[in-house]
C-alpha cells in the first residue's frame, strides 16, 4: 500500500499542465467505439478508471490503434457491439458502469458489469429504473440495488424522464440508450450537471437540443454517429487541487495550461472568487469543449463561504478540496444540498469530516454536507484515504499547510484519476525548497549589499586626505 509523505510549503510558484479530463476520456472511447468510422483521441487520460472503459469497449469488439501514449485511433462499430466473452470489469469507476449500462441496454445480448469493493457499494437503482422503462431488463446482484449489474439488452423505446438526482452519469446512461431508440428521448435534470455527453454527441452529428436553461435535453434516436477527432483538455477536477493550494497560500503564483473550462465543471472558480481569490481565466479554444489557461498571481487571504443548491452538481468532485479551502480560510464555510457525496467512492461527508479533525480542524457533519470552522493552525497528521482518490489528493493539499510533515496513507487510488499527481506534488514541494534556497541566497546578497553600503558610507564619511 503506497503512502505520501508531505512537508509543508511556504511559497509556491508553479506552471503545471494536468492530465486529460476523466469524464471526457470515458466518453471518447465509449462514443468513439459506438460511432461509425474513425475517431482519433489525443490527450486521453491513461488512468485506471478510463482504462476500464477502454478495455470494456475492446471486449465488445472495438479496435484501437495506439499512436503514442494517450493518442489513439478508435475504429467504431457503427452501433453494433459484439457480445463480450467475459463479464466487464469496471474497476473503481461508476462512470464506466453507469454509462455502459445505458449503452448495452440497446444491444441484442446480455452483459454483466462488476467492480471493486467501493463500486460494489454504489447505488445502481437510478439507472435500472429508466432503462427498464425503455425496455431493457436489469438485475442488481448486490443487496439494495448494488452491483454486479446484469443488463439484458432489447429493442428500446424512447422515454421522457425526470431524473430524481442531478447526475451526469445517469443522464448519460439514458442518452446512450436513447441513441438506440427510435424517436425523441427527453431527460429533465433537477439542476444542470456536466454536459460532456451532449457536447460529444453533437460533435458526432447527433440531433440533440438543450432547453430550460440546460436542464432539459432532447435527443432524436436511431441515428448513426460519425466519429471525429477529439482533443481531451486537462481535467479541471485535477487542476482544482492546485487552485485551492495557490488560492490559500500567501503570495503563491500558479499557472495551469490547457485545462478544460466547460462551465458545467468550473463552479469552483466562482466559489474561490467568493472566498476572495483572484483568478484569471483565458479561454484559448472552444472546439467541442472549451479549454485554456488559469492563473493566480497572488494567493492568500481566503474567507469562508456557503456552497449549496444549483452550484453543487458543478462542484461535485471538488467538494472535498472546497472543505479543505474552508479549513484554510478565515471564518465559516458551509456545504449543503450535497447528499450525493454520501454515495461517491467513499462516504465523502464522513471521510472529509474525519480527516479534517485529524488535522485539528473543527467541523460539524450534517446529513447533506458540513460546516467547517477555518482559520486555525493546521496540525500535522496521518490520515487514510479509504481508497478514495479525491480524499487522498485533497488532504495532500491540506498537509502542505500543516505545522510539520504529514502522511497520507493508501494513495494507490490516486491512479484512478491523476496518475502524475505525485510528480506535480514533488514539483510544488521542490519549488518551495528552491524558493527557500533562493531566499537564502537573496538574504546573503542583501547582507553583502548592506555591508558594502556601510563600507562605502564610512569611506564617504572619512575626511578627504
Ligand atoms: C461523472 C459524473 C459525476 C462525477 C463523476 C464523473 C461523469 O458523478 O462525480 O466523478 O463523468 O459523468 P454523478 O453523475 O454520480 O454525479
PDB file of C-alpha atoms and ligand atoms in Angstrom, residues 22-23 26-27 95 98-99 122 126 166-170 172 194 196 316-317 340 344-345 348 390, ligand 1:
ATOM      1  CA  UNK A  22     -11.501  11.803 -16.910  1.00  0.00           C
ATOM      2  CA  UNK A  23     -15.159  12.324 -17.864  1.00  0.00           C
ATOM      3  CA  UNK A  26     -14.509   7.834 -20.823  1.00  0.00           C
ATOM      4  CA  UNK A  27     -16.953   9.311 -23.296  1.00  0.00           C
ATOM      5  CA  UNK A  95     -18.869   6.314 -14.857  1.00  0.00           C
ATOM      6  CA  UNK A  98     -23.464   3.515 -15.462  1.00  0.00           C
ATOM      7  CA  UNK A  99     -22.622   4.696 -18.983  1.00  0.00           C
ATOM      8  CA  UNK A 122     -22.672   2.304  -5.041  1.00  0.00           C
ATOM      9  CA  UNK A 126     -31.008   5.222 -10.592  1.00  0.00           C
ATOM     10  CA  UNK A 166     -28.678  15.686 -10.757  1.00  0.00           C
ATOM     11  CA  UNK A 167     -26.271  13.032 -12.016  1.00  0.00           C
ATOM     12  CA  UNK A 168     -24.363  13.264 -15.294  1.00  0.00           C
ATOM     13  CA  UNK A 169     -23.753   9.521 -15.208  1.00  0.00           C
ATOM     14  CA  UNK A 170     -27.492   8.865 -15.054  1.00  0.00           C
ATOM     15  CA  UNK A 172     -25.569   9.907 -19.983  1.00  0.00           C
ATOM     16  CA  UNK A 194     -21.905  18.283 -16.610  1.00  0.00           C
ATOM     17  CA  UNK A 196     -19.856  16.363 -21.867  1.00  0.00           C
ATOM     18  CA  UNK A 316     -19.479  17.784  -7.008  1.00  0.00           C
ATOM     19  CA  UNK A 317     -15.961  16.331  -7.351  1.00  0.00           C
ATOM     20  CA  UNK A 340     -24.808  12.752  -3.178  1.00  0.00           C
ATOM     21  CA  UNK A 344     -19.260   8.525  -4.041  1.00  0.00           C
ATOM     22  CA  UNK A 345     -16.057   6.411  -3.989  1.00  0.00           C
ATOM     23  CA  UNK A 348     -17.201  11.799   1.360  1.00  0.00           C
ATOM     24  CA  UNK A 390     -10.116  12.713  -4.210  1.00  0.00           C
TER      25      UNK A 390
HETATM   26  C1  LIG B   1     -19.172  11.953 -13.711  1.00  0.00           C
HETATM   27  C2  LIG B   1     -20.262  12.459 -13.047  1.00  0.00           C
HETATM   28  C3  LIG B   1     -20.283  12.715 -11.602  1.00  0.00           C
HETATM   29  C4  LIG B   1     -18.884  12.783 -11.020  1.00  0.00           C
HETATM   30  C5  LIG B   1     -18.011  11.664 -11.508  1.00  0.00           C
HETATM   31  C6  LIG B   1     -17.904  11.687 -13.023  1.00  0.00           C
HETATM   32  C7  LIG B   1     -19.263  11.712 -15.146  1.00  0.00           C
HETATM   33  O1  LIG B   1     -20.957  11.661 -10.958  1.00  0.00           O
HETATM   34  O2  LIG B   1     -18.947  12.775  -9.626  1.00  0.00           O
HETATM   35  O3  LIG B   1     -16.708  11.783 -10.960  1.00  0.00           O
HETATM   36  O4  LIG B   1     -18.224  11.519 -15.800  1.00  0.00           O
HETATM   37  O5  LIG B   1     -20.384  11.723 -15.666  1.00  0.00           O
HETATM   38  P1  LIG B   1     -22.566  11.652 -10.811  1.00  0.00           P
HETATM   39  O6  LIG B   1     -23.153  11.562 -12.134  1.00  0.00           O
HETATM   40  O7  LIG B   1     -22.869  10.445  -9.969  1.00  0.00           O
HETATM   41  O8  LIG B   1     -22.892  12.938 -10.110  1.00  0.00           O
END
